Amino acid sequence: MGKIYGYARVSTVNQNEDRQLAALLNKGVDEKNIFIDKQSGSDFDRPQYNRLLKKIRCGDLLYISSIDRLGRNYEGIREQWQRLSKELGADICVLDMPLLDTRTGKDLLGTFISDLVLQILSFVAQSERESIKKRQAEGIAAAKARGVKFGRPEKALPGDFEQMTRLWRGKNLPLSGILSACQISESTFYRRIREYERPEGKIKTVKR
């Protein structure tokens, strides 16, 4: 009897893997044998997945909640499935798709059906990923067209910034004093100086 492992993945650190974890624990997987990555499924260069590959052996069983948790790259999913099941000799069970269970249907027909389902689902996973990326790009483009600015807002300078710069130019105030008072870096200071001196407008400042 081999060991039982579980693999879970969410795309970002802000997403919650509790549902996947609960499903794996419900199948009797020991928590210490569950590997969780928090990053995109576009490729398989993931720290926890690589740890899993080093531990899993012939005769072991790997549970995954759904095929898109393994990955979202069509060719990658197929390659890793072959690596796990054929090269390493482990069994794989996808919890939400009973047909994707290498412990059953090991005859020619069962293998054909399993391979066919795997190809369809991995294709769907990649198509969904590409669709999400396309919608995100379209949303960003539309927002930019409306004048929405992305990234962190520019830090407002104190109201006496102009006076501080005059003192600095007259060598009556060290640069370190301005950087500390404005809480900005040296490169930002020189950039804001250039912006401040433009004739088309002044930089936003805040009153002390």
CSV table of C-alpha atoms in Angstrom, one decimal:
chain,number,residue,atom,x,y,z
A,1,MET,CA,0.0,0.0,0.0
A,2,GLY,CA,1.6,3.3,-1.2
A,3,LYS,CA,1.3,6.7,0.5
A,4,ILE,CA,-1.6,9.0,-0.2
A,5,TYR,CA,-0.9,12.6,-1.3
A,6,GLY,CA,-3.0,15.6,-2.1
A,7,TYR,CA,-2.3,18.6,-4.2
A,8,ALA,CA,-4.2,22.0,-4.1
A,9,ARG,CA,-3.6,25.3,-5.9
A,10,VAL,CA,-5.0,28.8,-5.9
A,11,SER,CA,-3.9,31.5,-8.3
A,12,THR,CA,-3.0,34.2,-5.8
A,13,VAL,CA,-2.1,34.5,-2.1
A,14,ASN,CA,-5.4,36.3,-1.5
A,15,GLN,CA,-7.5,33.3,-2.7
A,16,ASN,CA,-8.7,30.7,-0.2
A,17,GLU,CA,-7.7,27.0,-0.6
A,18,ASP,CA,-10.0,25.8,2.3
A,19,ARG,CA,-12.5,24.1,0.0
A,20,GLN,CA,-9.8,22.0,-1.7
A,21,LEU,CA,-8.1,21.2,1.6
A,22,ALA,CA,-11.4,20.0,3.1
A,23,ALA,CA,-12.1,17.8,0.1
A,24,LEU,CA,-8.6,16.2,0.4
A,25,LEU,CA,-8.8,15.7,4.1
A,26,ASN,CA,-12.2,14.1,3.6
A,27,LYS,CA,-10.5,11.5,1.4
A,28,GLY,CA,-8.2,10.6,4.2
A,29,VAL,CA,-5.1,12.5,3.1
A,30,ASP,CA,-2.9,13.3,6.0
A,31,GLU,CA,-2.4,17.1,6.2
A,32,LYS,CA,1.4,16.7,6.2
A,33,ASN,CA,1.0,15.0,2.8
A,34,ILE,CA,-0.9,17.9,1.2
A,35,PHE,CA,1.0,20.3,-1.0
A,36,ILE,CA,-0.4,23.7,-1.7
A,37,ASP,CA,0.8,26.3,-4.2
A,38,LYS,CA,-0.5,29.9,-4.4
A,39,GLN,CA,0.4,30.9,-8.0
A,40,SER,CA,-0.8,30.8,-11.5
A,41,GLY,CA,-1.4,27.4,-13.2
A,42,SER,CA,0.1,28.6,-16.5
A,43,ASP,CA,3.2,26.4,-15.9
A,44,PHE,CA,4.5,23.8,-13.5
A,45,ASP,CA,7.5,25.7,-12.0
A,46,ARG,CA,5.9,25.7,-8.6
A,47,PRO,CA,7.8,25.1,-5.3
A,48,GLN,CA,5.2,22.8,-3.6
A,49,TYR,CA,4.4,20.8,-6.8
A,50,ASN,CA,8.1,20.2,-7.3
A,51,ARG,CA,8.4,19.0,-3.7
A,52,LEU,CA,5.5,16.6,-4.4
A,53,LEU,CA,7.3,15.2,-7.4
A,54,LYS,CA,10.4,14.4,-5.3
A,55,LYS,CA,8.3,12.5,-2.8
A,56,ILE,CA,5.8,10.6,-4.8
A,57,ARG,CA,6.7,7.0,-5.7
A,58,CYS,CA,5.3,4.1,-7.7
A,59,GLY,CA,2.2,2.8,-6.0
A,60,ASP,CA,1.3,6.1,-4.3
A,61,LEU,CA,-2.0,7.8,-4.9
A,62,LEU,CA,-2.5,11.5,-5.6
A,63,TYR,CA,-5.8,13.3,-5.1
A,64,ILE,CA,-6.6,16.6,-6.8
A,65,SER,CA,-10.0,18.3,-6.4
A,66,SER,CA,-10.3,19.3,-10.1
A,67,ILE,CA,-8.1,19.1,-13.2
A,68,ASP,CA,-7.6,22.9,-13.4
A,69,ARG,CA,-6.0,22.8,-9.9
A,70,LEU,CA,-3.3,20.7,-11.5
A,71,GLY,CA,-2.8,23.4,-14.2
A,72,ARG,CA,-4.3,25.5,-16.9
A,73,ASN,CA,-1.9,24.7,-19.7
A,74,TYR,CA,-3.2,22.1,-22.2
A,75,GLU,CA,0.1,20.5,-23.1
A,76,GLY,CA,1.5,20.9,-19.6
A,77,ILE,CA,-1.4,19.0,-18.0
A,78,ARG,CA,-1.0,16.1,-20.4
A,79,GLU,CA,2.7,16.0,-19.9
A,80,GLN,CA,2.5,16.0,-16.1
A,81,TRP,CA,-0.3,13.4,-16.1
A,82,GLN,CA,1.9,11.1,-18.1
A,83,ARG,CA,4.9,11.9,-15.8
A,84,LEU,CA,2.9,11.1,-12.7
A,85,SER,CA,1.1,8.0,-13.9
A,86,LYS,CA,3.5,6.5,-16.4
A,87,GLU,CA,7.0,7.6,-15.4
A,88,LEU,CA,6.6,7.7,-11.6
A,89,GLY,CA,4.0,4.9,-11.5
A,90,ALA,CA,1.6,6.8,-9.2
A,91,ASP,CA,-2.2,6.7,-9.4
A,92,ILE,CA,-4.2,9.9,-9.8
A,93,CYS,CA,-7.8,10.6,-8.8
A,94,VAL,CA,-9.5,13.9,-9.8
A,95,LEU,CA,-12.3,14.2,-7.2
A,96,ASP,CA,-14.9,16.1,-9.3
A,97,MET,CA,-14.4,13.8,-12.3
A,98,PRO,CA,-14.7,10.1,-11.5
A,99,LEU,CA,-13.7,9.1,-15.0
A,100,LEU,CA,-10.2,10.6,-14.2
A,101,ASP,CA,-9.1,7.9,-11.8
A,102,THR,CA,-6.2,5.7,-12.9
A,103,ARG,CA,-7.1,3.0,-10.4
A,104,THR,CA,-10.1,2.0,-12.5
A,105,GLY,CA,-10.5,1.2,-16.1
A,106,LYS,CA,-7.0,0.1,-16.7
A,107,ASP,CA,-8.0,-2.0,-19.7
A,108,LEU,CA,-7.7,-0.6,-23.3
A,109,LEU,CA,-11.2,0.9,-23.4
A,110,GLY,CA,-10.9,2.5,-19.9
A,111,THR,CA,-7.6,4.0,-20.7
A,112,PHE,CA,-9.0,5.4,-24.0
A,113,ILE,CA,-11.9,7.0,-22.2
A,114,SER,CA,-9.7,8.4,-19.5
A,115,ASP,CA,-7.2,9.9,-22.0
A,116,LEU,CA,-10.1,11.4,-24.0
A,117,VAL,CA,-11.7,13.0,-21.0
A,118,LEU,CA,-8.3,14.3,-19.8
A,119,GLN,CA,-7.6,16.0,-23.2
A,120,ILE,CA,-11.1,17.6,-23.3
A,121,LEU,CA,-10.8,18.9,-19.7
A,122,SER,CA,-7.3,20.2,-20.1
A,123,PHE,CA,-8.3,22.0,-23.3
A,124,VAL,CA,-11.2,23.5,-21.5
A,125,ALA,CA,-8.9,24.6,-18.6
A,126,GLN,CA,-6.6,26.4,-21.0
A,127,SER,CA,-9.4,27.9,-23.0
A,128,GLU,CA,-10.9,29.3,-19.7
A,129,ARG,CA,-7.5,30.8,-18.8
A,130,GLU,CA,-7.1,32.5,-22.1
A,131,SER,CA,-10.7,33.8,-21.9
A,132,ILE,CA,-10.0,35.3,-18.5
A,133,LYS,CA,-6.8,37.0,-19.7
A,134,LYS,CA,-8.7,38.4,-22.7
A,135,ARG,CA,-11.5,39.8,-20.5
A,136,GLN,CA,-8.9,41.3,-18.2
A,137,ALA,CA,-7.0,43.0,-21.0
A,138,GLU,CA,-10.3,44.3,-22.5
A,139,GLY,CA,-11.3,45.6,-19.0
A,140,ILE,CA,-8.0,47.4,-18.5
A,141,ALA,CA,-8.1,48.9,-22.0
A,142,ALA,CA,-11.7,50.2,-21.4
A,143,ALA,CA,-10.7,51.6,-18.0
A,144,LYS,CA,-7.7,53.4,-19.5
A,145,ALA,CA,-9.9,54.9,-22.2
A,146,ARG,CA,-12.1,56.3,-19.4
A,147,GLY,CA,-9.0,57.9,-17.9
A,148,VAL,CA,-8.6,55.4,-15.0
A,149,LYS,CA,-5.0,55.3,-13.8
A,150,PHE,CA,-3.6,52.1,-12.5
A,151,GLY,CA,-0.9,51.6,-9.8
A,152,ARG,CA,-0.4,53.4,-6.6
A,153,PRO,CA,-1.4,57.1,-6.5
A,154,GLU,CA,1.4,59.7,-6.5
A,155,LYS,CA,2.3,60.8,-3.0
A,156,ALA,CA,1.4,64.4,-2.4
A,157,LEU,CA,4.2,66.8,-1.4
A,158,PRO,CA,4.0,69.1,1.7
A,159,GLY,CA,2.8,72.6,1.1
A,160,ASP,CA,6.2,74.1,1.8
A,161,PHE,CA,8.0,72.0,-0.8
A,162,GLU,CA,8.8,75.0,-2.9
A,163,GLN,CA,10.4,76.8,0.1
A,164,MET,CA,12.4,73.7,1.0
A,165,THR,CA,13.8,73.4,-2.5
A,166,ARG,CA,14.8,77.1,-2.4
A,167,LEU,CA,16.7,76.5,0.8
A,168,TRP,CA,18.2,73.3,-0.6
A,169,ARG,CA,19.4,75.2,-3.7
A,170,GLY,CA,20.9,77.9,-1.5
A,171,LYS,CA,22.7,75.1,0.5
A,172,ASN,CA,20.7,76.1,3.6
A,173,LEU,CA,18.9,72.7,3.9
A,174,PRO,CA,20.5,69.3,3.3
A,175,LEU,CA,18.9,67.0,0.8
A,176,SER,CA,18.5,64.3,3.5
A,177,GLY,CA,16.2,66.8,5.4
A,178,ILE,CA,13.9,67.2,2.4
A,179,LEU,CA,13.7,63.4,1.7
A,180,SER,CA,12.9,62.8,5.4
A,181,ALA,CA,10.2,65.5,5.5
A,182,CYS,CA,8.6,64.5,2.3
A,183,GLN,CA,9.2,60.7,2.8
A,184,ILE,CA,10.4,60.2,-0.8
A,185,SER,CA,13.5,58.8,-2.4
A,186,GLU,CA,16.3,60.8,-3.9
A,187,SER,CA,15.3,59.8,-7.5
A,188,THR,CA,11.7,60.7,-6.8
A,189,PHE,CA,12.8,64.1,-5.4
A,190,TYR,CA,14.7,65.0,-8.6
A,191,ARG,CA,11.8,63.8,-10.8
A,192,ARG,CA,9.3,65.9,-8.7
A,193,ILE,CA,11.6,68.9,-9.0
A,194,ARG,CA,11.5,68.7,-12.8
A,195,GLU,CA,7.7,68.3,-12.7
A,196,TYR,CA,7.4,71.2,-10.3
A,197,GLU,CA,9.3,73.5,-12.6
A,198,ARG,CA,7.3,72.8,-15.7
A,199,PRO,CA,5.3,75.8,-16.8
A,200,GLU,CA,2.1,73.8,-17.5
A,201,GLY,CA,1.3,73.2,-13.9
A,202,LYS,CA,2.4,72.6,-10.3
A,203,ILE,CA,2.6,69.4,-8.4
A,204,LYS,CA,-0.2,68.6,-5.9
A,205,THR,CA,0.8,69.4,-2.4
A,206,VAL,CA,-0.7,69.0,1.0
A,207,LYS,CA,-1.0,71.6,3.8
A,208,ARG,CA,0.8,70.9,7.0
